[in-house]
Amino acid sequence: MAHDSYLETEPFNWKRTIGLAATFTLHGLAFMMLLAPVTPPLAKDKNKDNVVTVEFIPPPPPPPPPPPPPPEPPKKPPPKIIEHIKPPPVPPPPPPAPVMAPPTPMSIPTPPAPPAPPPPPTDIAPSENISYRKLRPPRYPPIAIRQHHEGHVVLKVLIGLDGSPKDITVERSSGYRELDRAAIAAVKTWTFNPGTRDGKPYEGYALVPFDFNLNEL
């Protein structure tokens, strides 16, 4: 009861309260200063080293524009073409009229001579048709080959109007009967060229030679 009475009776002291608060504040500041690091001032220098200085260089000036082209020289006007009008040609004087002379015997043209009559047809003797000698030559008899017979034969042939042989005779013998007969047998199958007289065919004789040679076999 005595304590309670003391509290009730003692008034609140503002001065003491402010003094205690100031004391606690000073102690707190001193404690904070003790805890703070010693090298904070170097941070400013570090910040200064990391600063990058940027300088803007102005671009070079643009090149000057090219000089304008020189003006074209004035064009010369085309030369004037002066046409010279030629006078029309003077026609030549007409030729003098020919003087008509009286006709003379020399000036009268003579008529052309009549054509000469054709020459009379020449007579052609009967002849051998060479193509038949090549197509149907005489056959060399085998017996003459075995006995080595050779010779020259000339036949006399009567040729008809149609060229066929009508009669055959031996004009010159080879000396061997088998060679002469071989020549006659070949001529019987031939057709000849009949002779002509005054442009007309006629019957006539022709000589037909043969050579039998073993070397030509």
CSV table of C-alpha atoms in Angstrom, one decimal:
chain,number,residue,atom,x,y,z
A,1,MET,CA,0.0,0.0,0.0
A,2,ALA,CA,2.9,2.2,0.7
A,3,HIS,CA,4.4,1.5,-2.8
A,4,ASP,CA,1.2,2.2,-4.5
A,5,SER,CA,0.9,5.4,-2.7
A,6,TYR,CA,4.4,6.4,-3.8
A,7,LEU,CA,3.5,5.9,-7.4
A,8,GLU,CA,0.4,7.8,-7.1
A,9,THR,CA,2.1,10.6,-5.4
A,10,GLU,CA,5.3,10.9,-7.5
A,11,PRO,CA,4.8,13.0,-10.7
A,12,PHE,CA,6.1,12.0,-14.3
A,13,ASN,CA,9.6,13.5,-15.0
A,14,TRP,CA,10.0,14.5,-18.6
A,15,LYS,CA,13.6,15.6,-18.3
A,16,ARG,CA,14.7,12.3,-17.2
A,17,THR,CA,12.9,10.5,-19.9
A,18,ILE,CA,14.4,12.7,-22.6
A,19,GLY,CA,17.8,12.3,-21.2
A,20,LEU,CA,17.5,8.5,-21.2
A,21,ALA,CA,16.3,8.6,-24.8
A,22,ALA,CA,19.2,10.7,-25.8
A,23,THR,CA,21.7,8.4,-24.1
A,24,PHE,CA,20.3,5.4,-25.8
A,25,THR,CA,20.4,7.2,-29.2
A,26,LEU,CA,24.1,8.1,-28.8
A,27,HIS,CA,25.0,4.6,-27.8
A,28,GLY,CA,23.1,3.2,-30.8
A,29,LEU,CA,25.0,5.6,-33.2
A,30,ALA,CA,28.3,4.7,-31.7
A,31,PHE,CA,27.5,1.0,-32.1
A,32,MET,CA,26.5,1.5,-35.7
A,33,MET,CA,29.8,3.3,-36.4
A,34,LEU,CA,31.7,0.5,-35.0
A,35,LEU,CA,29.9,-2.0,-37.2
A,36,ALA,CA,30.3,0.1,-40.4
A,37,PRO,CA,33.3,-1.0,-42.7
A,38,VAL,CA,36.4,1.1,-43.0
A,39,THR,CA,36.8,1.2,-46.9
A,40,PRO,CA,33.4,2.5,-48.1
A,41,PRO,CA,35.0,5.7,-49.5
A,42,LEU,CA,36.9,3.6,-52.2
A,43,ALA,CA,33.6,2.7,-53.8
A,44,LYS,CA,33.4,6.1,-55.3
A,45,ASP,CA,36.7,5.6,-57.0
A,46,LYS,CA,35.7,2.3,-58.4
A,47,ASN,CA,32.5,3.8,-59.7
A,48,LYS,CA,34.6,6.5,-61.3
A,49,ASP,CA,36.8,3.8,-63.1
A,50,ASN,CA,33.9,2.0,-64.6
A,51,VAL,CA,32.5,5.0,-66.3
A,52,VAL,CA,32.7,4.7,-70.2
A,53,THR,CA,33.1,8.0,-72.0
A,54,VAL,CA,31.3,8.0,-75.4
A,55,GLU,CA,32.2,10.6,-78.0
A,56,PHE,CA,30.1,11.1,-81.0
A,57,ILE,CA,32.1,11.8,-84.2
A,58,PRO,CA,30.1,13.7,-86.8
A,59,PRO,CA,29.9,12.0,-90.2
A,60,PRO,CA,32.0,13.4,-93.0
A,61,PRO,CA,30.3,15.9,-95.3
A,62,PRO,CA,28.8,14.5,-98.5
A,63,PRO,CA,30.8,14.7,-101.7
A,64,PRO,CA,30.1,17.7,-103.9
A,65,PRO,CA,27.7,17.1,-106.8
A,66,PRO,CA,29.3,16.4,-110.2
A,67,PRO,CA,29.6,19.4,-112.5
A,68,PRO,CA,26.7,19.8,-115.0
A,69,PRO,CA,27.5,18.5,-118.6
A,70,PRO,CA,28.7,21.1,-121.0
A,71,PRO,CA,25.9,22.5,-123.2
A,72,GLU,CA,25.6,20.9,-126.6
A,73,PRO,CA,26.8,23.0,-129.5
A,74,PRO,CA,24.0,24.5,-131.6
A,75,LYS,CA,23.1,22.2,-134.5
A,76,LYS,CA,23.8,23.5,-137.9
A,77,PRO,CA,20.8,23.7,-140.2
A,78,PRO,CA,20.8,21.2,-143.1
A,79,PRO,CA,22.2,22.6,-146.3
A,80,LYS,CA,19.6,23.7,-148.8
A,81,ILE,CA,19.4,21.5,-151.9
A,82,ILE,CA,18.9,23.6,-154.9
A,83,GLU,CA,17.5,21.6,-157.8
A,84,HIS,CA,18.6,22.7,-161.2
A,85,ILE,CA,15.8,22.1,-163.7
A,86,LYS,CA,17.3,20.8,-166.9
A,87,PRO,CA,15.7,22.0,-170.1
A,88,PRO,CA,13.9,19.2,-172.1
A,89,PRO,CA,16.2,17.6,-174.7
A,90,VAL,CA,15.8,18.9,-178.1
A,91,PRO,CA,14.6,16.1,-180.4
A,92,PRO,CA,16.9,15.3,-183.3
A,93,PRO,CA,15.9,16.4,-186.7
A,94,PRO,CA,14.0,13.7,-188.6
A,95,PRO,CA,16.2,11.7,-191.0
A,96,PRO,CA,15.9,12.6,-194.7
A,97,ALA,CA,13.5,10.6,-196.7
A,98,PRO,CA,15.1,7.8,-198.7
A,99,VAL,CA,15.5,8.4,-202.3
A,100,MET,CA,13.6,5.7,-204.2
A,101,ALA,CA,15.8,4.6,-207.1
A,102,PRO,CA,14.3,2.7,-210.0
A,103,PRO,CA,14.6,-1.1,-209.5
A,104,THR,CA,17.5,-2.8,-211.3
A,105,PRO,CA,18.0,-6.4,-212.1
A,106,MET,CA,20.5,-6.6,-209.3
A,107,SER,CA,18.2,-5.2,-206.7
A,108,ILE,CA,15.4,-7.7,-207.4
A,109,PRO,CA,15.8,-10.7,-205.0
A,110,THR,CA,16.1,-14.0,-206.7
A,111,PRO,CA,14.0,-16.8,-205.3
A,112,PRO,CA,15.8,-19.5,-203.4
A,113,ALA,CA,16.9,-22.6,-205.3
A,114,PRO,CA,14.7,-25.7,-204.8
A,115,PRO,CA,16.2,-28.3,-202.5
A,116,ALA,CA,18.3,-31.0,-204.0
A,117,PRO,CA,16.6,-34.3,-204.5
A,118,PRO,CA,17.5,-37.0,-202.0
A,119,PRO,CA,20.3,-39.3,-203.1
A,120,PRO,CA,19.3,-42.6,-204.4
A,121,PRO,CA,19.4,-45.4,-201.8
A,122,THR,CA,22.6,-47.3,-201.8
A,123,ASP,CA,22.7,-51.0,-202.2
A,124,ILE,CA,23.6,-52.9,-199.1
A,125,ALA,CA,24.9,-56.4,-199.3
A,126,PRO,CA,23.7,-59.2,-197.0
A,127,SER,CA,25.7,-59.4,-193.8
A,128,GLU,CA,26.1,-61.4,-190.6
A,129,ASN,CA,24.3,-60.3,-187.4
A,130,ILE,CA,27.1,-60.1,-184.9
A,131,SER,CA,24.8,-60.6,-181.9
A,132,TYR,CA,24.0,-64.1,-182.9
A,133,ARG,CA,27.7,-65.1,-183.0
A,134,LYS,CA,27.8,-64.1,-179.3
A,135,LEU,CA,24.6,-65.6,-178.3
A,136,ARG,CA,24.9,-68.9,-180.3
A,137,PRO,CA,28.5,-69.7,-181.0
A,138,PRO,CA,29.5,-73.0,-182.6
A,139,ARG,CA,30.0,-75.9,-180.2
A,140,TYR,CA,33.5,-77.3,-180.2
A,141,PRO,CA,33.1,-81.1,-181.0
A,142,PRO,CA,34.3,-83.3,-178.1
A,143,ILE,CA,36.1,-85.7,-180.6
A,144,ALA,CA,38.0,-82.7,-182.0
A,145,ILE,CA,39.1,-81.7,-178.5
A,146,ARG,CA,40.3,-85.3,-177.7
A,147,GLN,CA,42.3,-85.4,-181.0
A,148,HIS,CA,43.5,-81.8,-180.7
A,149,HIS,CA,41.9,-80.7,-184.0
A,150,GLU,CA,42.0,-77.0,-184.9
A,151,GLY,CA,41.2,-75.1,-188.1
A,152,HIS,CA,39.6,-72.2,-190.0
A,153,VAL,CA,36.2,-72.6,-191.7
A,154,VAL,CA,34.5,-70.2,-194.1
A,155,LEU,CA,30.8,-70.8,-195.0
A,156,LYS,CA,28.9,-69.4,-197.9
A,157,VAL,CA,25.3,-68.6,-196.8
A,158,LEU,CA,22.3,-67.6,-199.0
A,159,ILE,CA,20.3,-65.1,-197.0
A,160,GLY,CA,16.6,-64.8,-197.7
A,161,LEU,CA,14.4,-61.7,-197.6
A,162,ASP,CA,13.5,-62.3,-194.0
A,163,GLY,CA,17.2,-62.8,-192.9
A,164,SER,CA,17.0,-66.6,-192.5
A,165,PRO,CA,19.7,-68.8,-194.0
A,166,LYS,CA,18.3,-70.6,-197.0
A,167,ASP,CA,21.4,-72.5,-198.2
A,168,ILE,CA,24.8,-73.2,-196.5
A,169,THR,CA,27.9,-74.5,-198.2
A,170,VAL,CA,31.5,-74.8,-197.2
A,171,GLU,CA,33.5,-72.2,-199.0
A,172,ARG,CA,36.7,-73.2,-197.3
A,173,SER,CA,37.2,-76.3,-195.1
A,174,SER,CA,39.1,-76.6,-191.9
A,175,GLY,CA,40.4,-80.0,-192.9
A,176,TYR,CA,38.3,-81.7,-190.3
A,177,ARG,CA,34.7,-82.8,-191.1
A,178,GLU,CA,33.6,-82.5,-187.4
A,179,LEU,CA,34.7,-78.8,-187.3
A,180,ASP,CA,32.9,-78.0,-190.6
A,181,ARG,CA,29.7,-79.6,-189.4
A,182,ALA,CA,29.8,-77.7,-186.1
A,183,ALA,CA,30.0,-74.4,-188.0
A,184,ILE,CA,27.1,-75.3,-190.2
A,185,ALA,CA,24.9,-76.4,-187.2
A,186,ALA,CA,25.5,-73.1,-185.5
A,187,VAL,CA,24.7,-70.9,-188.6
A,188,LYS,CA,21.4,-72.7,-189.2
A,189,THR,CA,20.1,-71.1,-185.9
A,190,TRP,CA,21.2,-67.6,-186.8
A,191,THR,CA,19.3,-64.7,-188.3
A,192,PHE,CA,21.1,-62.4,-190.8
A,193,ASN,CA,20.8,-58.9,-192.1
A,194,PRO,CA,19.2,-59.2,-195.6
A,195,GLY,CA,20.6,-57.0,-198.4
A,196,THR,CA,18.8,-54.1,-199.9
A,197,ARG,CA,18.7,-52.7,-203.4
A,198,ASP,CA,16.9,-49.5,-204.3
A,199,GLY,CA,15.5,-49.6,-200.8
A,200,LYS,CA,14.1,-53.1,-201.1
A,201,PRO,CA,15.4,-56.3,-199.6
A,202,TYR,CA,16.8,-59.0,-201.9
A,203,GLU,CA,18.3,-62.4,-201.5
A,204,GLY,CA,22.1,-62.6,-201.5
A,205,TYR,CA,25.2,-64.5,-200.3
A,206,ALA,CA,27.4,-63.7,-197.3
A,207,LEU,CA,30.6,-65.3,-196.2
A,208,VAL,CA,30.8,-66.3,-192.5
A,209,PRO,CA,34.3,-67.3,-191.1
A,210,PHE,CA,35.0,-69.5,-188.0
A,211,ASP,CA,38.2,-70.2,-186.0
A,212,PHE,CA,38.4,-73.3,-183.9
A,213,ASN,CA,41.2,-72.9,-181.4
A,214,LEU,CA,41.7,-75.1,-178.3
A,215,ASN,CA,43.3,-72.2,-176.4
A,216,GLU,CA,40.0,-70.3,-176.5
A,217,LEU,CA,38.1,-73.0,-174.7
